[in-house]
CSV table of C-alpha atoms in Angstrom, one decimal:
chain,number,residue,atom,x,y,z
A,1,MET,CA,0.0,0.0,0.0
A,2,SER,CA,2.7,2.5,-1.0
A,3,LYS,CA,0.3,4.6,-3.0
A,4,SER,CA,-2.1,6.9,-1.2
A,5,TYR,CA,-5.8,7.5,-2.1
A,6,SER,CA,-8.4,10.2,-1.7
A,7,VAL,CA,-11.2,8.8,0.5
A,8,ALA,CA,-14.5,10.4,1.4
A,9,ILE,CA,-16.7,9.2,4.3
A,10,LEU,CA,-20.4,9.8,3.6
A,11,GLY,CA,-22.3,9.8,6.9
A,12,ALA,CA,-19.1,10.7,8.8
A,13,THR,CA,-20.9,11.7,12.1
A,14,GLY,CA,-23.0,8.5,12.6
A,15,ALA,CA,-22.0,5.4,14.7
A,16,VAL,CA,-20.5,3.6,11.7
A,17,GLY,CA,-18.9,6.7,10.2
A,18,THR,CA,-17.1,7.4,13.4
A,19,GLU,CA,-15.8,3.8,13.4
A,20,LEU,CA,-14.8,4.1,9.8
A,21,LEU,CA,-12.6,7.0,10.7
A,22,GLU,CA,-11.0,5.1,13.6
A,23,LEU,CA,-10.3,2.0,11.5
A,24,LEU,CA,-8.8,4.0,8.7
A,25,GLU,CA,-6.3,5.3,11.2
A,26,SER,CA,-5.6,2.2,13.2
A,27,ARG,CA,-5.3,-0.1,10.2
A,28,LYS,CA,-2.9,2.6,8.6
A,29,PHE,CA,-5.1,2.7,5.3
A,30,PRO,CA,-3.1,4.7,2.8
A,31,VAL,CA,-5.2,7.9,3.0
A,32,GLY,CA,-3.6,10.8,1.1
A,33,ASN,CA,-6.7,13.0,1.4
A,34,LEU,CA,-9.8,12.5,3.6
A,35,LYS,CA,-13.1,14.3,3.1
A,36,LEU,CA,-15.8,14.0,5.7
A,37,LEU,CA,-19.3,14.5,4.4
A,38,ALA,CA,-22.7,14.6,6.3
A,39,SER,CA,-26.0,16.5,6.3
A,40,GLU,CA,-26.2,20.2,6.5
A,41,ARG,CA,-26.9,20.2,10.2
A,42,SER,CA,-23.5,18.5,10.9
A,43,ALA,CA,-21.5,20.7,8.4
A,44,GLY,CA,-18.9,22.8,10.2
A,45,LYS,CA,-18.2,20.3,13.0
A,46,VAL,CA,-14.5,19.4,13.5
A,47,ILE,CA,-13.2,15.9,13.8
A,48,GLN,CA,-9.6,14.8,14.4
A,49,PHE,CA,-7.9,12.3,12.1
A,50,GLN,CA,-4.2,11.5,12.4
A,51,GLY,CA,-3.6,14.6,14.6
A,52,GLU,CA,-5.3,17.0,12.1
A,53,ASN,CA,-8.5,18.8,12.5
A,54,LEU,CA,-11.0,18.0,9.6
A,55,VAL,CA,-14.1,20.1,9.1
A,56,ILE,CA,-17.2,18.2,8.1
A,57,GLU,CA,-18.8,19.3,4.8
A,58,SER,CA,-22.4,19.0,3.7
A,59,VAL,CA,-22.6,16.7,0.6
A,60,ASN,CA,-23.1,18.4,-2.7
A,61,ASP,CA,-22.5,17.8,-6.4
A,62,GLY,CA,-18.8,18.6,-6.1
A,63,SER,CA,-18.1,16.5,-3.0
A,64,PHE,CA,-16.7,13.5,-5.0
A,65,ASP,CA,-14.4,15.3,-7.5
A,66,GLN,CA,-11.0,13.6,-7.5
A,67,ILE,CA,-12.1,11.1,-4.9
A,68,ASP,CA,-11.0,7.4,-5.3
A,69,ILE,CA,-13.1,5.6,-2.6
A,70,VAL,CA,-16.3,6.6,-0.9
A,71,LEU,CA,-17.2,4.8,2.2
A,72,ALA,CA,-21.0,5.4,2.5
A,73,SER,CA,-22.9,4.9,5.6
A,74,ALA,CA,-25.6,7.5,5.6
A,75,GLY,CA,-28.8,5.6,4.9
A,76,GLY,CA,-30.5,4.1,1.7
A,77,GLY,CA,-32.0,7.3,0.4
A,78,THR,CA,-28.7,9.2,0.6
A,79,SER,CA,-26.9,6.3,-1.1
A,80,LYS,CA,-29.4,6.1,-3.8
A,81,THR,CA,-29.0,9.8,-4.6
A,82,TRP,CA,-25.2,10.2,-4.2
A,83,ALA,CA,-23.5,6.9,-5.0
A,84,PRO,CA,-24.2,7.0,-8.8
A,85,LYS,CA,-22.9,10.6,-8.8
A,86,ALA,CA,-19.7,9.6,-7.1
A,87,VAL,CA,-19.3,6.8,-9.6
A,88,GLU,CA,-19.8,9.3,-12.5
A,89,ARG,CA,-16.8,11.2,-11.2
A,90,GLY,CA,-14.5,8.2,-11.0
A,91,ALA,CA,-14.9,7.0,-7.4
A,92,VAL,CA,-15.6,3.4,-6.2
A,93,VAL,CA,-18.4,3.5,-3.7
A,94,ILE,CA,-18.5,0.9,-0.8
A,95,ASP,CA,-22.1,1.3,0.4
A,96,ASN,CA,-23.3,0.1,3.8
A,97,SER,CA,-27.0,0.6,3.1
A,98,SER,CA,-29.3,-2.1,1.6
A,99,THR,CA,-30.0,0.0,-1.6
A,100,PHE,CA,-27.7,-1.9,-4.0
A,101,ARG,CA,-27.1,-5.3,-2.3
A,102,MET,CA,-29.4,-7.4,-4.4
A,103,HIS,CA,-28.7,-5.5,-7.7
A,104,PRO,CA,-27.3,-8.1,-10.1
A,105,ASP,CA,-24.4,-5.9,-11.2
A,106,VAL,CA,-23.3,-5.0,-7.7
A,107,PRO,CA,-21.0,-7.3,-5.9
A,108,LEU,CA,-22.0,-8.1,-2.2
A,109,ILE,CA,-18.8,-8.9,-0.4
A,110,VAL,CA,-17.5,-10.4,2.9
A,111,PRO,CA,-13.7,-10.4,2.1
A,112,GLU,CA,-13.1,-13.7,4.0
A,113,VAL,CA,-15.8,-15.3,1.9
A,114,ASN,CA,-16.0,-14.0,-1.6
A,115,PRO,CA,-13.1,-11.6,-2.3
A,116,GLN,CA,-13.0,-12.6,-5.9
A,117,GLU,CA,-16.2,-10.7,-6.6
A,118,ALA,CA,-14.4,-7.4,-6.1
A,119,ALA,CA,-13.0,-7.7,-9.6
A,120,ASN,CA,-16.6,-7.6,-11.0
A,121,HIS,CA,-17.5,-4.2,-9.6
A,122,LYS,CA,-18.9,-1.4,-11.9
A,123,GLY,CA,-18.3,1.4,-9.4
A,124,ILE,CA,-20.4,0.3,-6.5
A,125,ILE,CA,-19.7,-2.6,-4.1
A,126,ALA,CA,-22.4,-3.4,-1.4
A,127,ASN,CA,-21.5,-4.1,2.3
A,128,PRO,CA,-23.9,-6.9,3.5
A,129,ASN,CA,-26.3,-6.6,6.4
A,130,CYS,CA,-24.7,-6.9,9.8
A,131,THR,CA,-26.3,-10.1,10.8
A,132,THR,CA,-25.5,-11.6,7.4
A,133,ILE,CA,-21.9,-10.7,7.7
A,134,LEU,CA,-21.5,-12.3,11.1
A,135,MET,CA,-23.3,-15.4,10.1
A,136,ALA,CA,-21.5,-15.8,6.8
A,137,LEU,CA,-18.1,-15.4,8.4
A,138,VAL,CA,-18.8,-18.5,10.7
A,139,VAL,CA,-20.8,-20.7,8.3
A,140,TRP,CA,-18.7,-20.3,5.2
A,141,PRO,CA,-15.6,-22.2,6.5
A,142,LEU,CA,-17.9,-25.1,7.4
A,143,HIS,CA,-19.8,-24.9,4.1
A,144,GLN,CA,-16.5,-25.3,2.3
A,145,VAL,CA,-15.9,-28.7,4.0
A,146,LYS,CA,-19.5,-29.9,3.7
A,147,PRO,CA,-22.1,-27.9,1.9
A,148,VAL,CA,-24.8,-26.7,4.2
A,149,LYS,CA,-28.4,-27.6,3.1
A,150,ARG,CA,-30.4,-25.5,5.6
A,151,ILE,CA,-29.7,-22.7,8.0
A,152,VAL,CA,-32.1,-21.7,10.8
A,153,ALA,CA,-31.1,-18.5,12.4
A,154,ALA,CA,-32.4,-16.6,15.4
A,155,THR,CA,-30.8,-13.3,16.0
A,156,TYR,CA,-30.5,-11.1,19.3
A,157,GLN,CA,-29.7,-7.7,17.8
A,158,SER,CA,-28.4,-4.7,19.9
A,159,ALA,CA,-29.4,-1.1,19.9
A,160,SER,CA,-26.3,-0.3,17.9
A,161,GLY,CA,-27.9,-1.7,14.7
A,162,ALA,CA,-30.3,1.3,14.8
A,163,GLY,CA,-27.5,3.8,15.2
A,164,ALA,CA,-26.0,6.0,17.9
A,165,LYS,CA,-29.3,7.7,18.7
A,166,ALA,CA,-30.9,4.3,19.6
A,167,MET,CA,-28.0,3.4,21.9
A,168,GLU,CA,-28.5,6.7,23.7
A,169,GLU,CA,-32.2,6.1,23.9
A,170,VAL,CA,-31.7,2.8,25.7
A,171,LYS,CA,-29.5,4.4,28.2
A,172,ILE,CA,-32.0,7.0,29.0
A,173,GLN,CA,-34.9,4.6,29.1
A,174,SER,CA,-32.9,2.4,31.6
A,175,GLN,CA,-32.4,5.4,33.8
A,176,TYR,CA,-36.1,6.3,33.6
A,177,ILE,CA,-37.2,2.8,34.5
A,178,LEU,CA,-34.8,2.6,37.4
A,179,GLU,CA,-36.2,5.9,38.7
A,180,GLY,CA,-39.7,4.6,38.4
A,181,LYS,CA,-40.6,6.7,35.4
A,182,GLN,CA,-42.3,5.7,32.1
A,183,PRO,CA,-39.7,5.1,29.4
A,184,VAL,CA,-40.3,7.0,26.1
A,185,ALA,CA,-39.5,5.5,22.7
A,186,GLN,CA,-38.7,7.9,19.8
A,187,VAL,CA,-35.9,6.2,17.8
A,188,LEU,CA,-37.2,2.7,18.1
A,189,PRO,CA,-41.0,1.9,18.0
A,190,TYR,CA,-41.1,0.6,21.6
A,191,PRO,CA,-39.0,0.9,24.7
A,192,LEU,CA,-36.0,-1.5,24.4
A,193,ALA,CA,-34.6,-1.1,28.0
A,194,PHE,CA,-35.5,-4.2,30.0
A,195,ASN,CA,-37.5,-5.3,27.1
A,196,LEU,CA,-37.3,-7.0,23.6
A,197,PHE,CA,-39.4,-7.2,20.5
A,198,PRO,CA,-39.2,-8.6,16.9
A,199,HIS,CA,-37.1,-6.6,14.7
A,200,ASN,CA,-38.6,-3.3,13.7
A,201,SER,CA,-37.9,-3.4,10.0
A,202,PRO,CA,-41.0,-3.4,7.7
A,203,MET,CA,-43.2,-6.4,7.6
A,204,THR,CA,-43.7,-8.2,4.3
A,205,SER,CA,-46.7,-10.1,3.0
A,206,MET,CA,-44.7,-13.3,3.6
A,207,GLY,CA,-44.9,-12.7,7.4
A,208,TYR,CA,-41.1,-12.1,7.5
A,209,CYS,CA,-39.7,-8.7,8.3
A,210,GLU,CA,-37.2,-7.2,5.8
A,211,GLU,CA,-34.3,-7.9,8.2
A,212,GLU,CA,-35.0,-11.6,8.1
A,213,LEU,CA,-35.3,-11.7,4.4
A,214,LYS,CA,-31.9,-9.9,4.1
A,215,MET,CA,-30.3,-12.7,5.8
A,216,VAL,CA,-31.9,-15.2,3.5
A,217,ASN,CA,-31.3,-13.4,0.2
A,218,GLU,CA,-27.9,-11.9,1.0
A,219,THR,CA,-26.4,-15.1,2.3
A,220,ARG,CA,-27.3,-17.0,-0.9
A,221,LYS,CA,-25.8,-14.2,-3.1
A,222,ILE,CA,-22.6,-14.1,-1.0
A,223,PHE,CA,-22.3,-18.0,-1.1
A,224,GLY,CA,-23.2,-18.0,-4.7
A,225,ASN,CA,-25.9,-20.7,-4.0
A,226,GLN,CA,-29.6,-20.1,-4.5
A,227,ASP,CA,-30.5,-23.6,-3.3
A,228,ILE,CA,-29.6,-23.2,0.4
A,229,ARG,CA,-32.7,-23.2,2.5
A,230,ILE,CA,-32.5,-20.4,5.0
A,231,THR,CA,-35.0,-19.0,7.6
A,232,ALA,CA,-34.5,-16.4,10.2
A,233,THR,CA,-36.2,-14.8,13.2
A,234,CYS,CA,-34.7,-11.4,14.1
A,235,VAL,CA,-35.2,-9.9,17.5
A,236,ARG,CA,-34.1,-6.5,19.0
A,237,VAL,CA,-32.7,-7.0,22.5
A,238,PRO,CA,-31.6,-4.5,25.3
A,239,VAL,CA,-27.9,-4.7,24.5
A,240,LEU,CA,-26.0,-1.6,23.6
A,241,ARG,CA,-23.5,-3.0,21.1
A,242,ALA,CA,-22.8,-6.3,19.4
A,243,HIS,CA,-25.2,-8.8,17.9
A,244,SER,CA,-25.7,-12.4,18.9
A,245,GLU,CA,-27.0,-15.3,16.8
A,246,ALA,CA,-28.1,-18.9,17.5
A,247,ILE,CA,-27.5,-20.9,14.3
A,248,ASN,CA,-28.7,-24.3,13.4
A,249,LEU,CA,-27.1,-26.0,10.4
A,250,GLU,CA,-28.2,-29.0,8.5
A,251,PHE,CA,-25.8,-31.1,6.3
A,252,ASP,CA,-26.2,-34.1,4.0
A,253,THR,CA,-24.1,-36.2,6.5
A,254,PRO,CA,-23.2,-35.7,10.2
A,255,PHE,CA,-20.7,-32.9,11.0
A,256,ALA,CA,-18.7,-33.8,14.1
A,257,PRO,CA,-18.7,-30.8,16.6
A,258,HIS,CA,-14.9,-31.4,17.3
A,259,THR,CA,-14.2,-31.1,13.5
A,260,ALA,CA,-16.2,-27.9,13.3
A,261,ARG,CA,-14.3,-26.5,16.3
A,262,GLN,CA,-11.0,-27.3,14.6
A,263,ILE,CA,-12.1,-25.6,11.3
A,264,LEU,CA,-13.3,-22.5,13.0
A,265,SER,CA,-10.2,-22.3,15.1
A,266,ASP,CA,-8.2,-21.8,11.9
A,267,SER,CA,-10.7,-19.6,10.2
A,268,PRO,CA,-9.9,-15.8,9.5
A,269,GLY,CA,-11.9,-13.3,11.4
A,270,VAL,CA,-13.2,-15.9,13.8
A,271,GLN,CA,-12.4,-16.7,17.5
A,272,LEU,CA,-13.4,-19.9,19.1
A,273,LEU,CA,-14.6,-19.2,22.7
A,274,GLU,CA,-16.1,-21.9,24.9
A,275,ASP,CA,-15.5,-23.4,28.3
A,276,TRP,CA,-18.1,-26.1,29.0
A,277,HIS,CA,-17.1,-26.6,32.6
A,278,LYS,CA,-17.8,-23.0,33.4
A,279,ASN,CA,-20.7,-22.6,31.0
A,280,TYR,CA,-18.8,-19.8,29.4
A,281,PHE,CA,-19.4,-18.9,25.7
A,282,PRO,CA,-19.4,-15.7,23.6
A,283,MET,CA,-21.2,-12.7,25.0
A,284,PRO,CA,-22.0,-9.4,23.3
A,285,MET,CA,-20.2,-7.7,26.2
A,286,GLU,CA,-16.9,-9.4,25.2
A,287,ALA,CA,-17.5,-9.0,21.5
A,288,SER,CA,-17.9,-5.3,21.6
A,289,GLY,CA,-15.0,-3.4,20.2
A,290,LYS,CA,-13.5,-6.6,18.8
A,291,ASP,CA,-12.7,-7.3,15.1
A,292,GLU,CA,-13.2,-11.0,15.4
A,293,VAL,CA,-16.6,-12.8,15.5
A,294,LEU,CA,-16.7,-14.9,18.7
A,295,VAL,CA,-18.2,-18.4,18.2
A,296,GLY,CA,-18.9,-21.3,20.7
A,297,ARG,CA,-21.4,-23.7,22.1
A,298,ILE,CA,-20.8,-25.9,19.1
A,299,ARG,CA,-22.9,-29.0,19.6
A,300,GLN,CA,-24.7,-31.9,17.9
A,301,ASP,CA,-28.4,-31.1,17.2
A,302,ILE,CA,-30.1,-33.8,19.2
A,303,SER,CA,-33.1,-33.5,16.9
A,304,HIS,CA,-31.4,-34.4,13.7
A,305,PRO,CA,-28.3,-36.6,13.0
A,306,CYS,CA,-26.9,-34.2,10.4
A,307,GLY,CA,-27.6,-31.0,12.4
A,308,LEU,CA,-25.1,-28.7,14.1
A,309,GLU,CA,-25.8,-26.0,16.6
A,310,LEU,CA,-23.7,-23.0,17.3
A,311,TRP,CA,-23.7,-19.6,19.0
A,312,LEU,CA,-22.0,-16.4,17.8
A,313,CYS,CA,-21.5,-12.8,18.9
A,314,GLY,CA,-20.0,-10.0,16.8
A,315,ASP,CA,-19.6,-6.2,17.0
A,316,GLN,CA,-22.3,-4.9,14.6
A,317,ILE,CA,-20.5,-1.5,14.2
A,318,ARG,CA,-17.0,-3.1,13.5
A,319,LYS,CA,-17.2,-6.4,11.5
A,320,GLY,CA,-20.9,-6.0,10.9
A,321,ALA,CA,-20.4,-2.7,9.2
A,322,ALA,CA,-17.3,-0.4,9.3
A,323,LEU,CA,-14.6,-3.0,9.4
A,324,ASN,CA,-16.0,-5.0,6.5
A,325,ALA,CA,-16.2,-1.9,4.5
A,326,VAL,CA,-12.6,-0.9,5.2
A,327,GLN,CA,-11.5,-4.5,4.5
A,328,ILE,CA,-13.2,-4.3,1.1
A,329,ALA,CA,-11.3,-1.0,0.4
A,330,GLU,CA,-8.1,-2.8,1.4
A,331,LEU,CA,-9.0,-5.5,-1.0
A,332,LEU,CA,-9.5,-3.0,-3.9
A,333,VAL,CA,-6.1,-1.6,-3.2
A,334,LYS,CA,-4.3,-4.9,-2.9
A,335,GLN,CA,-5.9,-6.2,-6.2
A,336,ASN,CA,-5.3,-2.8,-7.8
A,337,LEU,CA,-9.0,-2.4,-8.7
A,338,LEU,CA,-9.4,1.3,-8.2
A,339,SER,CA,-7.9,2.7,-11.4
């Protein structure tokens, strides 16, 4: 990475945007020039990067001139408006929204799973949904040994998935409840503190919410296999940061738990964490702030001879969003796919 690149962060003041900034610095991404973009209400604020004060600019038609990479995390509507304009000006956009994920001409990438797809980009690369990334990272190494036939997922999704304001709202709600006051919900539809509810994304006619269908459709696209049977139940839980998932996998033949442990112990981006004597397995508290997805409680499904159960926790803001995007940018640089 001897060459430097001009990078723009679209949505620089959000939870993911803030993490993108930290990761570019800590991973020593070759940033020659950095532009921070946000809405008009955030314009003028100052953020530090590598010891320098950078002023946040409101996004406009000239924002992407001479920009090589755009890391976009400002919502689907913003990406739909500005990503094509950035591409027109010669930038490659790595988009964290769901806007382009299922477009046939847009690669959907988890670098540890399908890095080869980066070469097929036409200016936009989609960052998968957070729950999809975490699951794909753990299931893929097992799928490479024995193709998985069916995945049943139940997610326990933290407030961080709804952004920084949702995280702050949970803190305030918790304080209210402890003081005997009625909690107020403004960011999420219902109070999340000391509570949980099915994921708040729009419900579809199939009886699945959009978040659940993202896991189904995105996993199939990333794995390059439309035949995998996948179902998911997504739940919002009163955890500030890091998502958890209970995963049931079905194969054609039995998959020994000790073999799965060995495979996952050697898999990139994954950390095996289990102590059966202490009943100690991955927890969102320990996954928060970590790059690795923690996995454990790997066991035989007693209801199916070819079934395997596992539990994982991963930081939604890091590997579930910002880290995956920066890794895609690193992939573009390594494969010389920016010029």
